[in-house]
Amino acid sequence: MAMTMNGEVQLAAPREAVWAKLNDPEVLKVCIPGCEELDRTEDNSGFRAVAKIKVGPVSARFKGRVTLSDLDPPNGYKISGEGEGGVAGFAKGGATVALADKDGGTLLTYDVEAQIGGKLAQLGQRLINGSAKKLADEFFANFARAVQG
């Protein structure tokens, strides 16, 4: 099952500060819902992650790798990754993140494409999309607090 999602969030911080936080594993770890581990990879190209996520009746611990590419500091990057959740299934996808100066702060825009399979895919598009939107909203609320903190 494939899905797409996009959005934007206005942050009351300069673009350079937002960029630094987007690349800080300690900041990201506290912002990602259900994140248990987030460590930079040895080659510095991304992160290894473990997150516990519940979607409807399915709860799983996903282990995966996230890679950053098309780095354009402090304007944006592409983030891609995949995770395995055992019997719950898998998730993989990517997002383009762009930062722009706006209203004395930074406008962060994102476009996400993801694919899921296994039990998760059997839950239905509406439940998956609703859960994905909720997780994204929670991440960006947490991230806005971290940036402005």
PDB file of C-alpha atoms in Angstrom:
ATOM      1  CA  MET A   1       0.000   0.000   0.000  1.00  0.00           C
ATOM      2  CA  ALA A   2       1.401   3.389  -0.991  1.00  0.00           C
ATOM      3  CA  MET A   3       0.567   6.747   0.523  1.00  0.00           C
ATOM      4  CA  THR A   4       1.589  10.352   0.165  1.00  0.00           C
ATOM      5  CA  MET A   5       1.369  13.242   2.578  1.00  0.00           C
ATOM      6  CA  ASN A   6       2.569  16.803   2.591  1.00  0.00           C
ATOM      7  CA  GLY A   7       2.379  19.840   4.801  1.00  0.00           C
ATOM      8  CA  GLU A   8       4.143  22.812   6.250  1.00  0.00           C
ATOM      9  CA  VAL A   9       4.870  24.262   9.641  1.00  0.00           C
ATOM     10  CA  GLN A  10       5.953  27.772  10.581  1.00  0.00           C
ATOM     11  CA  LEU A  11       8.755  27.812  13.160  1.00  0.00           C
ATOM     12  CA  ALA A  12       9.806  30.845  15.197  1.00  0.00           C
ATOM     13  CA  ALA A  13      13.528  30.301  14.716  1.00  0.00           C
ATOM     14  CA  PRO A  14      16.148  31.170  12.100  1.00  0.00           C
ATOM     15  CA  ARG A  15      16.698  28.713   9.260  1.00  0.00           C
ATOM     16  CA  GLU A  16      20.243  27.829  10.451  1.00  0.00           C
ATOM     17  CA  ALA A  17      18.902  26.861  13.910  1.00  0.00           C
ATOM     18  CA  VAL A  18      16.130  24.731  12.380  1.00  0.00           C
ATOM     19  CA  TRP A  19      18.680  23.040  10.096  1.00  0.00           C
ATOM     20  CA  ALA A  20      20.926  22.205  13.065  1.00  0.00           C
ATOM     21  CA  LYS A  21      18.015  20.648  14.983  1.00  0.00           C
ATOM     22  CA  LEU A  22      16.926  18.618  11.918  1.00  0.00           C
ATOM     23  CA  ASN A  23      20.378  17.014  11.952  1.00  0.00           C
ATOM     24  CA  ASP A  24      20.713  16.459  15.715  1.00  0.00           C
ATOM     25  CA  PRO A  25      19.909  12.866  16.757  1.00  0.00           C
ATOM     26  CA  GLU A  26      19.174  13.887  20.360  1.00  0.00           C
ATOM     27  CA  VAL A  27      16.561  16.415  19.211  1.00  0.00           C
ATOM     28  CA  LEU A  28      15.021  14.044  16.675  1.00  0.00           C
ATOM     29  CA  LYS A  29      14.861  11.191  19.196  1.00  0.00           C
ATOM     30  CA  VAL A  30      12.641  13.176  21.573  1.00  0.00           C
ATOM     31  CA  CYS A  31      10.490  14.469  18.700  1.00  0.00           C
ATOM     32  CA  ILE A  32       9.761  11.180  16.910  1.00  0.00           C
ATOM     33  CA  PRO A  33       6.685   9.519  18.457  1.00  0.00           C
ATOM     34  CA  GLY A  34       7.601   6.170  20.023  1.00  0.00           C
ATOM     35  CA  CYS A  35      11.324   6.537  19.296  1.00  0.00           C
ATOM     36  CA  GLU A  36      13.412   4.349  21.604  1.00  0.00           C
ATOM     37  CA  GLU A  37      16.808   4.604  19.901  1.00  0.00           C
ATOM     38  CA  LEU A  38      18.298   6.948  17.325  1.00  0.00           C
ATOM     39  CA  ASP A  39      22.012   6.793  16.648  1.00  0.00           C
ATOM     40  CA  ARG A  40      24.083   8.344  13.886  1.00  0.00           C
ATOM     41  CA  THR A  41      25.580   5.757  11.521  1.00  0.00           C
ATOM     42  CA  GLU A  42      29.345   5.269  11.415  1.00  0.00           C
ATOM     43  CA  ASP A  43      29.592   6.844   7.955  1.00  0.00           C
ATOM     44  CA  ASN A  44      27.566   9.877   9.115  1.00  0.00           C
ATOM     45  CA  SER A  45      25.062   9.463   6.251  1.00  0.00           C
ATOM     46  CA  GLY A  46      22.043   8.962   8.489  1.00  0.00           C
ATOM     47  CA  PHE A  47      20.706   7.175  11.557  1.00  0.00           C
ATOM     48  CA  ARG A  48      19.764   3.760  12.913  1.00  0.00           C
ATOM     49  CA  ALA A  49      16.420   3.865  14.666  1.00  0.00           C
ATOM     50  CA  VAL A  50      14.069   1.810  16.807  1.00  0.00           C
ATOM     51  CA  ALA A  51      10.519   3.069  17.328  1.00  0.00           C
ATOM     52  CA  LYS A  52       7.460   1.494  18.881  1.00  0.00           C
ATOM     53  CA  ILE A  53       4.349   2.471  16.950  1.00  0.00           C
ATOM     54  CA  LYS A  54       0.686   1.569  17.333  1.00  0.00           C
ATOM     55  CA  VAL A  55      -1.665   1.831  14.361  1.00  0.00           C
ATOM     56  CA  GLY A  56      -5.201   0.809  15.214  1.00  0.00           C
ATOM     57  CA  PRO A  57      -5.011  -2.668  16.770  1.00  0.00           C
ATOM     58  CA  VAL A  58      -1.461  -3.338  15.517  1.00  0.00           C
ATOM     59  CA  SER A  59       1.476  -2.428  17.725  1.00  0.00           C
ATOM     60  CA  ALA A  60       5.033  -3.113  16.629  1.00  0.00           C
ATOM     61  CA  ARG A  61       8.622  -2.177  17.293  1.00  0.00           C
ATOM     62  CA  PHE A  62      10.206  -1.083  14.028  1.00  0.00           C
ATOM     63  CA  LYS A  63      13.950  -1.286  13.521  1.00  0.00           C
ATOM     64  CA  GLY A  64      15.409   0.502  10.567  1.00  0.00           C
ATOM     65  CA  ARG A  65      17.855   2.825   8.956  1.00  0.00           C
ATOM     66  CA  VAL A  66      17.362   6.401   7.836  1.00  0.00           C
ATOM     67  CA  THR A  67      19.596   7.991   5.191  1.00  0.00           C
ATOM     68  CA  LEU A  68      20.028  11.685   4.436  1.00  0.00           C
ATOM     69  CA  SER A  69      20.805  12.744   0.865  1.00  0.00           C
ATOM     70  CA  ASP A  70      20.677  15.777  -1.417  1.00  0.00           C
ATOM     71  CA  LEU A  71      21.985  17.827   1.511  1.00  0.00           C
ATOM     72  CA  ASP A  72      21.637  21.565   0.869  1.00  0.00           C
ATOM     73  CA  PRO A  73      22.429  23.296   4.187  1.00  0.00           C
ATOM     74  CA  PRO A  74      20.511  25.187   5.491  1.00  0.00           C
ATOM     75  CA  ASN A  75      17.795  24.806   2.833  1.00  0.00           C
ATOM     76  CA  GLY A  76      16.771  21.166   3.039  1.00  0.00           C
ATOM     77  CA  TYR A  77      17.435  17.519   2.327  1.00  0.00           C
ATOM     78  CA  LYS A  78      15.894  14.242   1.304  1.00  0.00           C
ATOM     79  CA  ILE A  79      15.384  11.690   4.028  1.00  0.00           C
ATOM     80  CA  SER A  80      14.678   8.066   3.190  1.00  0.00           C
ATOM     81  CA  GLY A  81      14.420   4.939   5.226  1.00  0.00           C
ATOM     82  CA  GLU A  82      12.941   1.575   5.807  1.00  0.00           C
ATOM     83  CA  GLY A  83      11.976  -0.365   8.863  1.00  0.00           C
ATOM     84  CA  GLU A  84      10.937  -3.893   9.735  1.00  0.00           C
ATOM     85  CA  GLY A  85       8.225  -4.501  12.284  1.00  0.00           C
ATOM     86  CA  GLY A  86       8.245  -8.289  12.372  1.00  0.00           C
ATOM     87  CA  VAL A  87       4.800  -9.807  11.819  1.00  0.00           C
ATOM     88  CA  ALA A  88       3.267  -6.321  11.734  1.00  0.00           C
ATOM     89  CA  GLY A  89       4.994  -5.701   8.432  1.00  0.00           C
ATOM     90  CA  PHE A  90       7.366  -3.172   6.974  1.00  0.00           C
ATOM     91  CA  ALA A  91       7.463   0.487   6.102  1.00  0.00           C
ATOM     92  CA  LYS A  92       9.721   2.293   3.676  1.00  0.00           C
ATOM     93  CA  GLY A  93       9.685   5.671   2.095  1.00  0.00           C
ATOM     94  CA  GLY A  94      11.169   9.085   1.866  1.00  0.00           C
ATOM     95  CA  ALA A  95      10.505  12.743   2.363  1.00  0.00           C
ATOM     96  CA  THR A  96      11.781  15.947   0.872  1.00  0.00           C
ATOM     97  CA  VAL A  97      12.200  18.630   3.520  1.00  0.00           C
ATOM     98  CA  ALA A  98      12.659  22.285   2.541  1.00  0.00           C
ATOM     99  CA  LEU A  99      13.368  25.313   4.713  1.00  0.00           C
ATOM    100  CA  ALA A 100      12.671  28.919   3.726  1.00  0.00           C
ATOM    101  CA  ASP A 101      12.759  32.251   5.545  1.00  0.00           C
ATOM    102  CA  LYS A 102       9.248  33.508   6.281  1.00  0.00           C
ATOM    103  CA  ASP A 103       7.724  36.065   8.669  1.00  0.00           C
ATOM    104  CA  GLY A 104      10.887  36.422  10.754  1.00  0.00           C
ATOM    105  CA  GLY A 105      11.165  32.642  11.202  1.00  0.00           C
ATOM    106  CA  THR A 106      11.408  29.525   9.080  1.00  0.00           C
ATOM    107  CA  LEU A 107       8.779  27.752   7.001  1.00  0.00           C
ATOM    108  CA  LEU A 108       9.412  23.992   6.883  1.00  0.00           C
ATOM    109  CA  THR A 109       7.625  22.132   4.086  1.00  0.00           C
ATOM    110  CA  TYR A 110       7.598  18.384   3.561  1.00  0.00           C
ATOM    111  CA  ASP A 111       6.452  15.895   0.926  1.00  0.00           C
ATOM    112  CA  VAL A 112       6.332  12.259   2.003  1.00  0.00           C
ATOM    113  CA  GLU A 113       5.946   9.077  -0.030  1.00  0.00           C
ATOM    114  CA  ALA A 114       5.737   5.794   1.828  1.00  0.00           C
ATOM    115  CA  GLN A 115       4.919   2.142   1.253  1.00  0.00           C
ATOM    116  CA  ILE A 116       3.765  -0.321   3.872  1.00  0.00           C
ATOM    117  CA  GLY A 117       3.171  -4.031   3.800  1.00  0.00           C
ATOM    118  CA  GLY A 118       2.159  -6.919   6.034  1.00  0.00           C
ATOM    119  CA  LYS A 119      -0.547  -6.682   8.695  1.00  0.00           C
ATOM    120  CA  LEU A 120      -0.336  -2.896   8.622  1.00  0.00           C
ATOM    121  CA  ALA A 121      -1.403  -2.802   4.979  1.00  0.00           C
ATOM    122  CA  GLN A 122      -4.473  -4.886   5.811  1.00  0.00           C
ATOM    123  CA  LEU A 123      -5.827  -2.207   8.163  1.00  0.00           C
ATOM    124  CA  GLY A 124      -7.109  -0.084   5.321  1.00  0.00           C
ATOM    125  CA  GLN A 125      -6.108   3.170   3.699  1.00  0.00           C
ATOM    126  CA  ARG A 126      -8.262   5.449   5.888  1.00  0.00           C
ATOM    127  CA  LEU A 127      -6.840   4.141   9.189  1.00  0.00           C
ATOM    128  CA  ILE A 128      -3.273   4.185   7.870  1.00  0.00           C
ATOM    129  CA  ASN A 129      -3.564   7.732   6.504  1.00  0.00           C
ATOM    130  CA  GLY A 130      -5.176   8.977   9.721  1.00  0.00           C
ATOM    131  CA  SER A 131      -2.450   7.392  11.840  1.00  0.00           C
ATOM    132  CA  ALA A 132       0.317   8.730   9.606  1.00  0.00           C
ATOM    133  CA  LYS A 133      -1.129  12.251   9.776  1.00  0.00           C
ATOM    134  CA  LYS A 134      -1.410  12.004  13.575  1.00  0.00           C
ATOM    135  CA  LEU A 135       2.221  10.859  13.877  1.00  0.00           C
ATOM    136  CA  ALA A 136       3.422  13.642  11.562  1.00  0.00           C
ATOM    137  CA  ASP A 137       1.444  16.268  13.491  1.00  0.00           C
ATOM    138  CA  GLU A 138       2.863  14.967  16.781  1.00  0.00           C
ATOM    139  CA  PHE A 139       6.418  15.030  15.416  1.00  0.00           C
ATOM    140  CA  PHE A 140       6.123  18.608  14.152  1.00  0.00           C
ATOM    141  CA  ALA A 141       4.492  19.827  17.383  1.00  0.00           C
ATOM    142  CA  ASN A 142       7.375  18.264  19.334  1.00  0.00           C
ATOM    143  CA  PHE A 143       9.923  19.652  16.860  1.00  0.00           C
ATOM    144  CA  ALA A 144       8.473  23.164  17.062  1.00  0.00           C
ATOM    145  CA  ARG A 145       8.813  23.030  20.868  1.00  0.00           C
ATOM    146  CA  ALA A 146      12.415  21.783  20.572  1.00  0.00           C
ATOM    147  CA  VAL A 147      13.367  24.496  18.083  1.00  0.00           C
ATOM    148  CA  GLN A 148      11.784  27.284  20.095  1.00  0.00           C
ATOM    149  CA  GLY A 149      12.786  25.750  23.432  1.00  0.00           C
TER     150      GLY A 149
END
